mmCIF file of C-alpha atoms in Angstrom:
data_model
loop_
_atom_site.group_PDB
_atom_site.id
_atom_site.type_symbol
_atom_site.label_atom_id
_atom_site.label_comp_id
_atom_site.label_asym_id
_atom_site.label_seq_id
_atom_site.Cartn_x
_atom_site.Cartn_y
_atom_site.Cartn_z
ATOM 1 C CA MET X 164 -65.254 89.529 -44.670
ATOM 2 C CA GLU X 165 -62.012 87.971 -43.483
ATOM 3 C CA LYS X 166 -60.128 85.548 -45.697
ATOM 4 C CA LYS X 167 -59.158 82.267 -44.152
ATOM 5 C CA ILE X 168 -55.662 81.066 -44.832
ATOM 6 C CA ILE X 169 -55.634 77.429 -45.767
ATOM 7 C CA LYS X 170 -52.488 75.546 -44.844
ATOM 8 C CA SER X 171 -51.230 73.255 -47.534
ATOM 9 C CA TYR X 172 -49.146 70.169 -46.873
ATOM 10 C CA SER X 173 -46.605 68.400 -49.038
ATOM 11 C CA LEU X 174 -46.970 64.717 -49.799
ATOM 12 C CA SER X 175 -43.951 64.062 -47.605
ATOM 13 C CA GLU X 176 -45.554 65.887 -44.673
ATOM 14 C CA MET X 177 -48.784 63.917 -45.136
ATOM 15 C CA LYS X 178 -46.931 60.597 -45.235
ATOM 16 C CA ASP X 179 -44.984 61.569 -42.098
ATOM 17 C CA LYS X 180 -48.203 62.466 -40.302
ATOM 18 C CA TYR X 181 -50.478 59.609 -41.370
ATOM 19 C CA ILE X 182 -48.109 56.731 -42.126
ATOM 20 C CA GLY X 183 -45.106 57.528 -39.959
ATOM 21 C CA ILE X 184 -41.737 59.132 -40.388
ATOM 22 C CA VAL X 185 -38.994 57.519 -42.456
ATOM 23 C CA GLY X 186 -37.411 54.665 -40.547
ATOM 24 C CA THR X 187 -40.509 53.592 -38.638
ATOM 25 C CA PRO X 188 -41.870 50.088 -39.332
ATOM 26 C CA ASP X 189 -45.156 51.358 -40.825
ATOM 27 C CA ARG X 190 -43.378 53.783 -43.158
ATOM 28 C CA ASP X 191 -40.814 51.172 -44.212
ATOM 29 C CA GLN X 192 -43.641 48.740 -45.057
ATOM 30 C CA TYR X 193 -45.478 51.432 -47.027
ATOM 31 C CA GLU X 194 -42.359 52.346 -49.034
ATOM 32 C CA TYR X 195 -41.596 48.656 -49.716
ATOM 33 C CA GLU X 196 -45.131 47.969 -50.964
ATOM 34 C CA LEU X 197 -45.002 51.069 -53.156
ATOM 35 C CA ARG X 198 -41.751 49.910 -54.784
ATOM 36 C CA MET X 199 -43.183 46.428 -55.359
ATOM 37 C CA ASP X 200 -46.294 47.937 -56.960
ATOM 38 C CA ILE X 201 -44.131 49.990 -59.309
ATOM 39 C CA LEU X 202 -42.047 46.925 -60.176
ATOM 40 C CA GLY X 203 -45.227 45.007 -61.038
ATOM 41 C CA ARG X 204 -46.396 47.819 -63.296
ATOM 42 C CA MET X 205 -43.006 47.893 -65.019
ATOM 43 C CA ILE X 206 -43.274 44.166 -65.739
ATOM 44 C CA LYS X 207 -46.774 44.603 -67.169
ATOM 45 C CA THR X 208 -45.693 47.548 -69.332
ATOM 46 C CA ALA X 209 -42.654 45.678 -70.678
ATOM 47 C CA ARG X 210 -44.790 42.586 -71.392
ATOM 48 C CA LYS X 211 -47.309 44.637 -73.349
ATOM 49 C CA GLU X 212 -44.496 46.405 -75.248
ATOM 50 C CA ARG X 213 -43.362 42.960 -76.388
ATOM 51 C CA ASN X 214 -46.939 42.046 -77.363
ATOM 52 C CA LEU X 215 -46.980 39.058 -75.043
ATOM 53 C CA THR X 216 -49.904 37.693 -73.060
ATOM 54 C CA GLN X 217 -49.436 36.715 -69.448
ATOM 55 C CA GLU X 218 -49.675 33.096 -70.544
ATOM 56 C CA GLN X 219 -46.941 33.524 -73.165
ATOM 57 C CA LEU X 220 -44.621 35.226 -70.685
ATOM 58 C CA GLY X 221 -45.302 32.482 -68.179
ATOM 59 C CA GLU X 222 -44.359 29.849 -70.762
ATOM 60 C CA LEU X 223 -41.068 31.663 -71.446
ATOM 61 C CA ILE X 224 -40.000 31.430 -67.818
ATOM 62 C CA GLY X 225 -41.760 28.194 -66.853
ATOM 63 C CA VAL X 226 -44.614 29.450 -64.682
ATOM 64 C CA LYS X 227 -48.396 29.606 -64.980
ATOM 65 C CA LYS X 228 -50.358 32.644 -66.185
ATOM 66 C CA ALA X 229 -51.694 33.130 -62.648
ATOM 67 C CA GLN X 230 -48.191 33.723 -61.306
ATOM 68 C CA ILE X 231 -47.538 36.406 -63.948
ATOM 69 C CA SER X 232 -50.856 38.041 -63.072
ATOM 70 C CA LYS X 233 -49.966 37.998 -59.383
ATOM 71 C CA LEU X 234 -46.514 39.392 -60.144
ATOM 72 C CA GLU X 235 -47.970 42.267 -62.171
ATOM 73 C CA THR X 236 -50.470 43.244 -59.492
ATOM 74 C CA SER X 237 -48.044 42.907 -56.592
ATOM 75 C CA ALA X 238 -44.455 41.744 -56.835
ATOM 76 C CA ASN X 239 -44.346 41.265 -53.035
ATOM 77 C CA SER X 240 -44.141 37.486 -53.152
ATOM 78 C CA ALA X 241 -41.703 37.238 -56.071
ATOM 79 C CA THR X 242 -38.135 36.114 -55.643
ATOM 80 C CA ILE X 243 -35.318 38.110 -57.169
ATOM 81 C CA ASP X 244 -34.578 35.079 -59.354
ATOM 82 C CA THR X 245 -38.119 35.168 -60.786
ATOM 83 C CA ILE X 246 -37.946 38.909 -61.403
ATOM 84 C CA ILE X 247 -34.620 38.528 -63.224
ATOM 85 C CA LYS X 248 -36.050 35.671 -65.347
ATOM 86 C CA VAL X 249 -39.070 37.806 -66.267
ATOM 87 C CA PHE X 250 -36.987 40.767 -67.381
ATOM 88 C CA LYS X 251 -34.586 38.522 -69.324
ATOM 89 C CA ALA X 252 -37.552 36.912 -71.105
ATOM 90 C CA LEU X 253 -38.801 40.409 -71.923
ATOM 91 C CA LYS X 254 -35.329 41.346 -73.200
ATOM 92 C CA ALA X 255 -35.321 44.190 -70.700
ATOM 93 C CA GLU X 256 -32.340 45.320 -68.673
ATOM 94 C CA ILE X 257 -32.684 45.393 -64.908
ATOM 95 C CA SER X 258 -30.188 46.609 -62.338
ATOM 96 C CA PHE X 259 -30.160 46.708 -58.565
ATOM 97 C CA ASN X 260 -28.513 49.365 -56.430
ATOM 98 C CA VAL X 261 -27.359 48.439 -52.961
ATOM 99 C CA LYS X 262 -26.112 51.053 -50.541
ATOM 100 C CA ILE X 263 -23.760 49.874 -47.821
ATOM 101 C CA GLU X 264 -22.480 52.491 -45.386
ATOM 102 C CA ASN X 265 -22.524 55.375 -47.880
ATOM 103 C CA GLN X 266 -21.064 53.203 -50.634
ATOM 104 C CA ASN X 267 -23.177 52.384 -53.698
ATOM 105 C CA LEU X 268 -22.926 48.945 -55.258
ATOM 106 C CA GLN X 269 -24.633 48.268 -58.571
ATOM 107 C CA VAL X 270 -25.491 44.849 -59.922
ATOM 108 C CA SER X 271 -26.812 44.431 -63.456
#
């Protein structure tokens, strides 16, 4: 009996094949949505660490509970200003890295 060799693929190879290579519109959208999902989860984790409800966090920054819920499930529609307010209310540090022509800029 002959053994079959099964080819394995890395996650990167699978994303390239099924979503598109880095730099294509579909891949860029996928990577953006993934980062926003992670940001939402970070907000939720920090909120729970501070023992705050969504309603309490909303009150701290002047928004409704529904907006906090939406932010935690998908930060896609959030403005940077709102995200900064949320992390300040949570007493959490946030920083942004911007890369311009091989030069890193960091804003905290």
